[in-house]
Structures are given as structure tokens and as C-alpha cells.
Short mmCIF file of C-alpha atoms in Angstrom, two decimals:
data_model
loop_
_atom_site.label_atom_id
_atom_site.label_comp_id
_atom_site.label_asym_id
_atom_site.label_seq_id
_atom_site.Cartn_x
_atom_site.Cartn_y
_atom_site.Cartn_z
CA UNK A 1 1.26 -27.29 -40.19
CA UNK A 2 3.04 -25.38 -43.33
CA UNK A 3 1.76 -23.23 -45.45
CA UNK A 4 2.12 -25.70 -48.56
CA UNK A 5 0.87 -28.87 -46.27
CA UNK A 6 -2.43 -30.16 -47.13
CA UNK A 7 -5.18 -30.72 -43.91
CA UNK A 8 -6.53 -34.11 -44.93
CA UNK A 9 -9.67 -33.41 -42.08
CA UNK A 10 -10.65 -30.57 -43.95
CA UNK A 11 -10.59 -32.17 -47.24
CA UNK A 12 -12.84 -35.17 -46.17
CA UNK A 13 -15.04 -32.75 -44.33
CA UNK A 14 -14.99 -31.07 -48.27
CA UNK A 15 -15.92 -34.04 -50.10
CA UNK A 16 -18.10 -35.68 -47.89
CA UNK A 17 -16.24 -38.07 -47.03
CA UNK A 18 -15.75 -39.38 -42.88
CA UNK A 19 -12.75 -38.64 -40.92
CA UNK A 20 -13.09 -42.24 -40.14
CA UNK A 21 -9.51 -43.39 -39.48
CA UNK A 22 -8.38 -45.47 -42.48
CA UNK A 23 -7.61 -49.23 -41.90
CA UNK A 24 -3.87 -50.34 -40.98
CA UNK A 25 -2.18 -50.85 -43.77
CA UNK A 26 0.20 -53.90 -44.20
CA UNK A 27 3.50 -53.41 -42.46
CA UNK A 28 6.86 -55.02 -43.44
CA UNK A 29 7.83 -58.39 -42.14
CA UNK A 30 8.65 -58.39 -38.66
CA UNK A 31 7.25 -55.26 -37.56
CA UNK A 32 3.73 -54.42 -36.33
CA UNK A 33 1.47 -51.54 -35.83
CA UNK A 34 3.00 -50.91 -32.39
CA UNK A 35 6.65 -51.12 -33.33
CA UNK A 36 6.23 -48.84 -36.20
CA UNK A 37 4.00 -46.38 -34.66
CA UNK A 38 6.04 -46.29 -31.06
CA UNK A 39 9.87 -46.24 -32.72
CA UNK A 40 9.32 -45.08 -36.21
CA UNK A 41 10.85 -42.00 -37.32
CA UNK A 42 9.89 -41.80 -41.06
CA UNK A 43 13.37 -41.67 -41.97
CA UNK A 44 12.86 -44.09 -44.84
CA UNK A 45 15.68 -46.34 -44.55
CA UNK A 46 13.96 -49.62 -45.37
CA UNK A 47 11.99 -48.32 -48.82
CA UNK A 48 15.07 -48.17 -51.05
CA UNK A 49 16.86 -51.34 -48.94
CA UNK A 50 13.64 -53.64 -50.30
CA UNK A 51 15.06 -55.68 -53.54
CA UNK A 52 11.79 -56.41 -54.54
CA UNK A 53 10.33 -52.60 -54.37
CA UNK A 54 7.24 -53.54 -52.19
CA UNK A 55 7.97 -50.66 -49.20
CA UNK A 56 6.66 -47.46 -49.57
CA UNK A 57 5.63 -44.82 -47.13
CA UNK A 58 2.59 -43.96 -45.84
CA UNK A 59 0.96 -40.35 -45.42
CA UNK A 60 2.45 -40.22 -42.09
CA UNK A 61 5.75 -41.35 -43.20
CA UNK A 62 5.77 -45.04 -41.81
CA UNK A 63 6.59 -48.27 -44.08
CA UNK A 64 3.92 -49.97 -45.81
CA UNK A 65 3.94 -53.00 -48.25
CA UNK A 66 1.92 -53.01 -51.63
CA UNK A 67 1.92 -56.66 -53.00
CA UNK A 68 0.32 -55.34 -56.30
CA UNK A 69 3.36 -56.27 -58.46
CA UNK A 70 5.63 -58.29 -56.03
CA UNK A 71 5.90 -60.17 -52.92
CA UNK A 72 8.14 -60.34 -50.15
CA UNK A 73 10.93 -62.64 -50.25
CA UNK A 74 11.86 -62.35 -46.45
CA UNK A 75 15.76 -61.51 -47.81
CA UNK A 76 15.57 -59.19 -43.83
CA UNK A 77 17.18 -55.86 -46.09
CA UNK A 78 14.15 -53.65 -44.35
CA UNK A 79 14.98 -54.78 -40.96
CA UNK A 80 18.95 -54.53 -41.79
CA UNK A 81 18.41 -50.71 -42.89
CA UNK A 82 16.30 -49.84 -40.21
CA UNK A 83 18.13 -47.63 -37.61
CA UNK A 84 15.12 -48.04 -34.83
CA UNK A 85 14.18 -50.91 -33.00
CA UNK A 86 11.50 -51.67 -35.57
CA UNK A 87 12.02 -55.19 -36.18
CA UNK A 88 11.92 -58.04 -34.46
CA UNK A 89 13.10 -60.60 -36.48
CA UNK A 90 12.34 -63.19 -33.61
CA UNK A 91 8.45 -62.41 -34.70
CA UNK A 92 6.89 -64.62 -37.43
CA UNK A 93 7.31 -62.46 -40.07
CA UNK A 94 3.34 -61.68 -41.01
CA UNK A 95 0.21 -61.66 -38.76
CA UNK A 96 -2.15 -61.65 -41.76
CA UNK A 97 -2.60 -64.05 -44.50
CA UNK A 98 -4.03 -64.31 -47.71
CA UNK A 99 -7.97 -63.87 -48.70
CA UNK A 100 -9.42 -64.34 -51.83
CA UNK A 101 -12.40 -62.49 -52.48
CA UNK A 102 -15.80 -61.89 -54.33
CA UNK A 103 -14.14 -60.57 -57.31
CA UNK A 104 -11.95 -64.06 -58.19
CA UNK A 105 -12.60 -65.20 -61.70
CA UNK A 106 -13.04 -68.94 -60.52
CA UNK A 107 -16.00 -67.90 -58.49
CA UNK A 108 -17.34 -65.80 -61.73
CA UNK A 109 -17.40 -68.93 -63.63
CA UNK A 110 -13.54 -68.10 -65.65
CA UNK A 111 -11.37 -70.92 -65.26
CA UNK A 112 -7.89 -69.28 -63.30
CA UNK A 113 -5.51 -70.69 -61.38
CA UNK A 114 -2.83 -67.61 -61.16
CA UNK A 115 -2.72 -67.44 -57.48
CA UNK A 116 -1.95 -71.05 -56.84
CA UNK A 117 0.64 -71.27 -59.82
CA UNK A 118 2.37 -68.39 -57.80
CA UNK A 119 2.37 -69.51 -54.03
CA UNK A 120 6.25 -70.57 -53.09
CA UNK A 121 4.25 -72.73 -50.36
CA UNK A 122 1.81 -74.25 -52.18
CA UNK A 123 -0.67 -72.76 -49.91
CA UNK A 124 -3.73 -72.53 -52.17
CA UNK A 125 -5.22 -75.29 -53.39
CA UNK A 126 -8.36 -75.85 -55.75
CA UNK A 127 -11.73 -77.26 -54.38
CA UNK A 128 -13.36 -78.80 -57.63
CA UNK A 129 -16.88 -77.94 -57.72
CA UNK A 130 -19.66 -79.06 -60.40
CA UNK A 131 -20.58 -76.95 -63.32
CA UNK A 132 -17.59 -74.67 -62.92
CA UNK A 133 -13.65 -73.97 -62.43
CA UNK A 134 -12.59 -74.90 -59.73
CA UNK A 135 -12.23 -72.62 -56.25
CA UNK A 136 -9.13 -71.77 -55.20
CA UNK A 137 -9.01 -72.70 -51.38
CA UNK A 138 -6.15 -70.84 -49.15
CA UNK A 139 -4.85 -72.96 -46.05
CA UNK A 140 -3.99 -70.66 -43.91
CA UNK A 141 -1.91 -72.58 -41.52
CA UNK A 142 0.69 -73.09 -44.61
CA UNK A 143 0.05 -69.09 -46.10
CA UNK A 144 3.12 -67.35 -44.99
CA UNK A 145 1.88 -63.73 -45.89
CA UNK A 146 3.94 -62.73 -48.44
CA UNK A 147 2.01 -61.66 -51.00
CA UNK A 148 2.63 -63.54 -54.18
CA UNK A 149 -0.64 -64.87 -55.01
CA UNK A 150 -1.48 -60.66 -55.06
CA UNK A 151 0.34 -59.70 -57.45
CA UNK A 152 -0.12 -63.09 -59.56
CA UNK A 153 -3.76 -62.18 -59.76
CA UNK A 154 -5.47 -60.66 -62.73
CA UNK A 155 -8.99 -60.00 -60.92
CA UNK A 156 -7.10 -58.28 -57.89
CA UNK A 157 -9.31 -60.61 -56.01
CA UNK A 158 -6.82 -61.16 -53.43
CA UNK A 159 -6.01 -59.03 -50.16
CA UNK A 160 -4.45 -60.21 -46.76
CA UNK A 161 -6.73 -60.38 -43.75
CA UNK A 162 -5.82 -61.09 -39.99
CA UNK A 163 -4.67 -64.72 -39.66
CA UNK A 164 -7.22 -67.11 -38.65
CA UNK A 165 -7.20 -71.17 -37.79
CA UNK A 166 -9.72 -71.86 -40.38
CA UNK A 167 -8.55 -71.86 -44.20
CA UNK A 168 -9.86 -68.68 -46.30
CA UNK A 169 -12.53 -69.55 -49.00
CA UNK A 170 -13.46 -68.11 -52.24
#
């Protein structure tokens, strides 16, 4: 380790926080955990290829997508700039799908339909329900994963989870 580099173990031991390894975060399209960790370099490549500015890295210098103010639009520049054998772009693109959570405004009682107005595959539709907006209802056999009902939401009420046969509720 350098002199300037920071030991993340000692700074959780610090704060009081675990060294509980943090959740996977959500690789590009056609790449998974495996791939990335096995033939990764960190060399970068893919983050300034991505049109729609979603790649970053991550602390240990691997891709990872942030749908907070785009989604991906499966143009294959990532996987066209990456020198390692990365991608497999006979993969479906995504293992995860979308999940809207606790936080929605629908569920709060505040009519919003942002996430369905945004899905290119009409993915999300909304359950009518007595006394209150309607809840937006993701099918997650038609959810693609790419992230556009994220950023389209104002109550960041919306992650991806591990693709499942049964639709996501709110």
C-alpha cells in the first residue's frame, strides 16, 4: 500500500462501522461479477466509451453503472472499448431487474406515475387500488434492466434486484 493510499479496514474499524463486504454493485450490460473480477484490469476503457455517462469505477477500479440520471441504451460502446474478455455480448444483457420500493410516492398516498412514463418496454404498469393512486406494478419478465424508471423517479424509490419469475410490487 502507498504512503498517500487510504486502508478502508482501518477506517471502518475507526468509525464503527463492519468490514462487512459491501454488496455487488451493478455491472455493465453483458458482463458479470465473474467476468469483471477474473479479466478486469481497471484500465477504464469502457467509462468514457458510455454515451449516456452511466459507467464509473469502483474503489477497486472495476466498472459499475449508476442509473441515478440515465439508463442504458444497450448502444454495446462498453463492450467495444473493452480490451479484456469482459463481455459477452451472447449474455442477456442484465441479470437484475427493476424494484420499486417502500419509499414510492404512490404507496405514500402522492399520485406518480414517473417510472412507468419512462420504461422503453412498457414494463411497469399501475394496479388501481381504492382510496389512493394507483401502484405501480413491474413485470419482470418484460423489465430489461436498464435503468430508466431510476433515474425517472423523484422518490429514488427504485433499485434493481436479482431477476425473479414473479413481477416486483410496490
Amino acid at each position: 500500500m502507498g504512503e498517500n493510499a487510504i486502508d478502508l479496514g482501518r477506517r471502518r474499524f475507526l468509525t464503527g462501522r463492519s468490514a462487512q463486504p459491501q454488496p455487488e454493485g451493478v455491472r455493465p450490460p453483458w458482463s458479470r461479477a465473474a467476468a469483471v473480477a477474473a479479466a478486469c484490469t481497471g484500465c477504464g476503457a469502457c467509462v468514457p466509451a458510455c454515451p449516456q455517462h452511466i459507467i464509473a469505477q469502483d474503489a477497486g477500479g472495476r466498472p459499475i453503472l449508476s442509473f441515478a440520471e440515465s439508463e442504458c441504451s444497450f448502444c454495446g460502446a462498453c463492450a467495444e472499448a473493452c480490451p479484456e474478455p469482459v463481455f459477452d455480448r451472447l449474455l442477456p444483457a442484465f441479470e437484475h431487474v427493476a424494484a420499486v420500493g417502500a419509499d414510492c410516492f404512490a404507496g405514500r398516498g402522492i399520485v406518480c406515475q414517473s417510472c412507468g412514463d419512462a420504461c422503453p418496454e412498457s414494463a411497469i404498469r399501475f394496479r388501481p387500488r381504492p382510496g389512493g393512486p394507483a401502484l405501480p406494478q413491474i413485470a419482470a419478465d418484460r423489465c430489461n434492466g436498464c435503468g430508466a424508471c431510476i433515474a425517472a423517479c423523484p422518490a429514488q424509490a427504485i433499485a434493481v434486484s436479482a431477476h425473479s419469475a414473479e413481477a416486483a410490487h410496490a
